PDB file of C-alpha atoms and ligand atoms in Angstrom:
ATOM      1  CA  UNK A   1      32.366 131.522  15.816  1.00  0.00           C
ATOM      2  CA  UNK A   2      30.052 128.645  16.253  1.00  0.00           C
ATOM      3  CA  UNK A   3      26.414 129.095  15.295  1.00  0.00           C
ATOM      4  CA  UNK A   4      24.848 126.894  18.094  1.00  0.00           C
ATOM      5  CA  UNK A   5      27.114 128.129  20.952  1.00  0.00           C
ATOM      6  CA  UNK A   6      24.929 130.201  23.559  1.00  0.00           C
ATOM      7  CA  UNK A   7      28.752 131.971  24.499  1.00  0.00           C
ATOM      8  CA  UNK A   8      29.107 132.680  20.847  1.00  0.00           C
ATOM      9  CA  UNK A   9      25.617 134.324  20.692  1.00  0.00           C
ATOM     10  CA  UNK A  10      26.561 136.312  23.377  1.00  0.00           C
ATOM     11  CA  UNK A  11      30.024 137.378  22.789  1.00  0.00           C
ATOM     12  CA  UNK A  12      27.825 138.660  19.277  1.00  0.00           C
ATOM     13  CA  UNK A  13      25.730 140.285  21.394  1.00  0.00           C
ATOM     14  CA  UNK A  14      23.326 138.181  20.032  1.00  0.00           C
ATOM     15  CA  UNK A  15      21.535 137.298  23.619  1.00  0.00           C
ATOM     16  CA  UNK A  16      21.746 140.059  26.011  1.00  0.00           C
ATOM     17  CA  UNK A  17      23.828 140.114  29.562  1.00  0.00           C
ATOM     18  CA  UNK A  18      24.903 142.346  31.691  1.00  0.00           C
ATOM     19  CA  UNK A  19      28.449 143.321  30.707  1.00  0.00           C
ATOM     20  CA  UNK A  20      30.545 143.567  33.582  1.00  0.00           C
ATOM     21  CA  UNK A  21      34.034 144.167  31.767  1.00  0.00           C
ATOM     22  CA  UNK A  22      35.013 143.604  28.458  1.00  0.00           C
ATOM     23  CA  UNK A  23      38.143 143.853  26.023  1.00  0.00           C
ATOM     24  CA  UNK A  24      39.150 143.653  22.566  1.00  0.00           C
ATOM     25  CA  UNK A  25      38.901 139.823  22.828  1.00  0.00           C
ATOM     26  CA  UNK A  26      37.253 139.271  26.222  1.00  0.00           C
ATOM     27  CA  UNK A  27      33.685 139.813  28.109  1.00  0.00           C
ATOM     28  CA  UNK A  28      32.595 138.959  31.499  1.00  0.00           C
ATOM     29  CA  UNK A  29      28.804 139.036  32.742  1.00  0.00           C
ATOM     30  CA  UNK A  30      27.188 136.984  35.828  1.00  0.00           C
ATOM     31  CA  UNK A  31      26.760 133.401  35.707  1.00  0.00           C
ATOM     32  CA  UNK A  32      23.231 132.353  34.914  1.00  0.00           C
ATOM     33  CA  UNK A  33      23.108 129.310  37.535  1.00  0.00           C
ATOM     34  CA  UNK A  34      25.437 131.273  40.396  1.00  0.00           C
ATOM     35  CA  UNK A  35      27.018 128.963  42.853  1.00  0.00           C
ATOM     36  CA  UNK A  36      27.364 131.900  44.892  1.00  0.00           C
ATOM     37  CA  UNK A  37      26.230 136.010  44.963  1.00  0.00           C
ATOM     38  CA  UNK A  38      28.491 137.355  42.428  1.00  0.00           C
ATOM     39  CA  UNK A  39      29.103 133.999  40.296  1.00  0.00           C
ATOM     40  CA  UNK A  40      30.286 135.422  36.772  1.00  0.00           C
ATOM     41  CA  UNK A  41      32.255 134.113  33.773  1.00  0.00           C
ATOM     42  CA  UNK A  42      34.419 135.529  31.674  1.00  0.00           C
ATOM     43  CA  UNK A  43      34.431 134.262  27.660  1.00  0.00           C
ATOM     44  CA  UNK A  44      36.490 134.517  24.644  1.00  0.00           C
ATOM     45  CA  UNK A  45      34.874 136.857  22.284  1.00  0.00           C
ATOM     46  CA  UNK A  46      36.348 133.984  19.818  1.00  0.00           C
ATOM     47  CA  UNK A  47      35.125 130.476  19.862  1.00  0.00           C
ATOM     48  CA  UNK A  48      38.096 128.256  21.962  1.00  0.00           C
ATOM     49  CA  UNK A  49      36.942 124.844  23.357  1.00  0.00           C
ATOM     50  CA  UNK A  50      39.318 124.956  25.770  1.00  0.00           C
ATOM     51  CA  UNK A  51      41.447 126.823  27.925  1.00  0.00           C
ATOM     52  CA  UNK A  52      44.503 125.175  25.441  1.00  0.00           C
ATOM     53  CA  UNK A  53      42.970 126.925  22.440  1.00  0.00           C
ATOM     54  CA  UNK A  54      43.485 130.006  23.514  1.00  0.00           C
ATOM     55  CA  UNK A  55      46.030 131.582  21.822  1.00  0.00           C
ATOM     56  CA  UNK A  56      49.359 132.490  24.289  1.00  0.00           C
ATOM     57  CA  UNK A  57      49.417 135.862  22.504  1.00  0.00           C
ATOM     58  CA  UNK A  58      45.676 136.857  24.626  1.00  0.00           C
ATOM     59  CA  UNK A  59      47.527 136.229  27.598  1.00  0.00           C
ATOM     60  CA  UNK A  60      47.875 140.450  28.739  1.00  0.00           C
ATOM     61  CA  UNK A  61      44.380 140.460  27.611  1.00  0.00           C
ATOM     62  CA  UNK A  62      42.946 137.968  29.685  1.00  0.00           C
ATOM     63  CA  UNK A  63      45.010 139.048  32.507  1.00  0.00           C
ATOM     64  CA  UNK A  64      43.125 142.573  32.077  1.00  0.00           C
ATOM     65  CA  UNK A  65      39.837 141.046  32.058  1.00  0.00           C
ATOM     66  CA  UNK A  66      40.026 138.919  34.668  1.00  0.00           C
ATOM     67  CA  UNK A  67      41.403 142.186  36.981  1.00  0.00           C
ATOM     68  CA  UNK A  68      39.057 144.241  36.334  1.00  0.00           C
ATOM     69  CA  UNK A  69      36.010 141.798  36.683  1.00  0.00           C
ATOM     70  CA  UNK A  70      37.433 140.365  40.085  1.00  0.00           C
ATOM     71  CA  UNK A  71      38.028 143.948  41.197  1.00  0.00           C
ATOM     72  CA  UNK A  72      34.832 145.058  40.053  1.00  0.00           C
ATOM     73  CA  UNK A  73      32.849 142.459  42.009  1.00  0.00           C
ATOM     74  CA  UNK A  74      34.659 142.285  44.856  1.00  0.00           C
ATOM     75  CA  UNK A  75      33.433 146.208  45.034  1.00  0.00           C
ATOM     76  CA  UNK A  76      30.195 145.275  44.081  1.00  0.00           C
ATOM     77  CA  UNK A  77      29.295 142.692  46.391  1.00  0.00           C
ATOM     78  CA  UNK A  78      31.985 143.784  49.325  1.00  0.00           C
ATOM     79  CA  UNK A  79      33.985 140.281  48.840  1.00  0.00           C
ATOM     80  CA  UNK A  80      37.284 140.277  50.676  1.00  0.00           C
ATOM     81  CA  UNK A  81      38.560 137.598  48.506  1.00  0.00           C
ATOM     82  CA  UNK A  82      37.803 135.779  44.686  1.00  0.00           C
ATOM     83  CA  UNK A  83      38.284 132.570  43.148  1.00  0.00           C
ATOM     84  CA  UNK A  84      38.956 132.013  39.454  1.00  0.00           C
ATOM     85  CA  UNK A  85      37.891 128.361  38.151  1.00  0.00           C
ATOM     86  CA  UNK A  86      37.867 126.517  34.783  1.00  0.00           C
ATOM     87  CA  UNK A  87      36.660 123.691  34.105  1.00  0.00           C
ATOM     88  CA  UNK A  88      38.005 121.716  30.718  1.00  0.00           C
ATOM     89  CA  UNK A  89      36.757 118.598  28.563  1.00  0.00           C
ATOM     90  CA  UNK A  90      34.185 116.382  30.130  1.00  0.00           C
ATOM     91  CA  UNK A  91      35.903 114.863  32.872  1.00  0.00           C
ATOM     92  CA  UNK A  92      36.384 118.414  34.970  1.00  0.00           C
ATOM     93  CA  UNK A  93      32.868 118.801  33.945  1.00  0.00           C
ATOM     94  CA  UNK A  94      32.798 120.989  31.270  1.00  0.00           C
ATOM     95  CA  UNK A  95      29.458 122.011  30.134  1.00  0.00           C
ATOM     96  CA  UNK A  96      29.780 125.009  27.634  1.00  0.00           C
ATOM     97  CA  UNK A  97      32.148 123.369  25.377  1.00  0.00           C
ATOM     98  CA  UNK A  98      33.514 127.388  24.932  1.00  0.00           C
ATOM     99  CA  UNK A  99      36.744 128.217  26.853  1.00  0.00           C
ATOM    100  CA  UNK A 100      35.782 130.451  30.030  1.00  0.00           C
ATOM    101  CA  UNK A 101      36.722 131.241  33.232  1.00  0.00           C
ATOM    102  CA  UNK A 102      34.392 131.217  36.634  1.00  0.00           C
ATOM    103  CA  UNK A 103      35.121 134.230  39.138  1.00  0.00           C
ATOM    104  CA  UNK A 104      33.713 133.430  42.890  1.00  0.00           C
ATOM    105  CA  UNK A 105      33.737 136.384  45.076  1.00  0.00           C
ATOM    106  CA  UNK A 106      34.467 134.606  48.322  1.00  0.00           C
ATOM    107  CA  UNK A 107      33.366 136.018  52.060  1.00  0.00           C
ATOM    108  CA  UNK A 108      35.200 134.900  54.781  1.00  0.00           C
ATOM    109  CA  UNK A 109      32.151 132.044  56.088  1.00  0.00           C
ATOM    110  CA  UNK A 110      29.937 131.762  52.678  1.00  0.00           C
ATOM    111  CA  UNK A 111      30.004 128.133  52.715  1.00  0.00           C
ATOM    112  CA  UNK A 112      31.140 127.649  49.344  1.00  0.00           C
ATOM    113  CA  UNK A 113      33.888 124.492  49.727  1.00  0.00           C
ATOM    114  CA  UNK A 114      35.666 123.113  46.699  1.00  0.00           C
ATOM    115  CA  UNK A 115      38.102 120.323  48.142  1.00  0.00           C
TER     116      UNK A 115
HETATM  117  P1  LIG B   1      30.877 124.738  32.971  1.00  0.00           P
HETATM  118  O1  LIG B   1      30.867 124.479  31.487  1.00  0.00           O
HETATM  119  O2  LIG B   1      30.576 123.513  33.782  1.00  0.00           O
HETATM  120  O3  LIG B   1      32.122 125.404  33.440  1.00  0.00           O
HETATM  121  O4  LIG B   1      29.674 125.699  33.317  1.00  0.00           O
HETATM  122  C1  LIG B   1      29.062 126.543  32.378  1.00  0.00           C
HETATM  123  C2  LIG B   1      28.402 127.662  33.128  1.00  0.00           C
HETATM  124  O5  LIG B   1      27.758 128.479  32.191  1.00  0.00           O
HETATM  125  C3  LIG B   1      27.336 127.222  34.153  1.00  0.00           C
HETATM  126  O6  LIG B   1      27.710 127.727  35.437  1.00  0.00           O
HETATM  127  C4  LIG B   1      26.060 127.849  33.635  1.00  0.00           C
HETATM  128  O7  LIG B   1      25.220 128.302  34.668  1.00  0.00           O
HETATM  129  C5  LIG B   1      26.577 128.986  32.783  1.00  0.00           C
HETATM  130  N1  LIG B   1      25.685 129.415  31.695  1.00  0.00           N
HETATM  131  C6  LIG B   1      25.159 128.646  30.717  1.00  0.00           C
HETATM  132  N2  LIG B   1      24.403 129.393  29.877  1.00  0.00           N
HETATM  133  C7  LIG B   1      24.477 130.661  30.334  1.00  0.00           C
HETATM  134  C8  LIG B   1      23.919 131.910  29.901  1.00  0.00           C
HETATM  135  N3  LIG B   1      23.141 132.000  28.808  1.00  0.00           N
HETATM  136  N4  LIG B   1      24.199 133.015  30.611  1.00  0.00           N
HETATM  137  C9  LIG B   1      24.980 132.953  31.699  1.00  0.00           C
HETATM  138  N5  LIG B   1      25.545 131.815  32.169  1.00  0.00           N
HETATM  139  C10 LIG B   1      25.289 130.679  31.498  1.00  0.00           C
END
C-alpha cells in the first residue's frame, strides 16, 4: 500500500465509492471523470503500478471481477456491448500510477471512438 495513492485509500476504504463488485484482491466502482454513462474501473486491492506488476497468480481473480462488473453494468445501464481499457506508464497516458482497468459499456451509436 502506498500512503498518497487515492486507489490505495480507496481499496482501504479509506474514501468512499460505490462498490460495484469486489473480490478477495479486486474492487470496481464508477469512474469519477466518465468518458461515457457507466465509465468504471476496476483496482487492485494491492498497490501494482502497472498492469506487469500484477502477479500471474490473480489472473482467475481478475477474470471474476472484470465479469461480474461488465455484466453488472451492462444490466444496469442496458449496454449491448463493453470495452475493457488500460492504460500503462506515461506514454499510454497513465494517470493513477496504480494498475487498473477501465470498463466502457458501449451502445450501438454512443459516439465514443477510440481509433
Ligand atoms: P488513467 O490513469 O489515465 O487510466 O485514468 C485514471 C482514471 O481514474 C481517470 O479516468 C479518473 O477520472 C479516475 N479517477 C481518479 N481519481 C478517482 C476517484 N477518486 N474516484 C474515481 N475515479 C477516479
Amino acid at each position: 500500500m502506498k500512503a498518497d495513492c487515492i486507489f490505495c485509500k480507496i481499496a482501504r476504504k479509506e474514501i468512499s465509492v460505490p462498490v460495484i463488485y469486489e473480490n478477495d484482491n479486486f474492487l470496481s466502482f464508477p469512474d469519477a471523470n466518465p468518458k461515457i454513462k457507466g465509465h468504471s474501473l476496476i483496482i487492485p486491492k494491492n498497490h501494482y503500478n502497472t498492469i506487469l506488476d500484477v502477479p500471474n497468480t490473480l489472473g482467475s481473480e481478475l477474470m471474476d471481477c472484470i465479469k461480474n462488473t461488465s455484466l453488472n453494468l451492462m444490466q444496469k445501464y442496458s449496454a449491448t456491448g463493453f470495452n475493457i481499457l488500460s492504460n500503462n506508464f506515461d506514454s499510454a497516458g497513465q494517470v493513477v500510477k496504480h494498475a487498473h482497468l477501465h470498463i466502457l459499456p458501449r451502445q450501438k451509436s454512443d459516439g465514443l471512438t477510440f481509433f
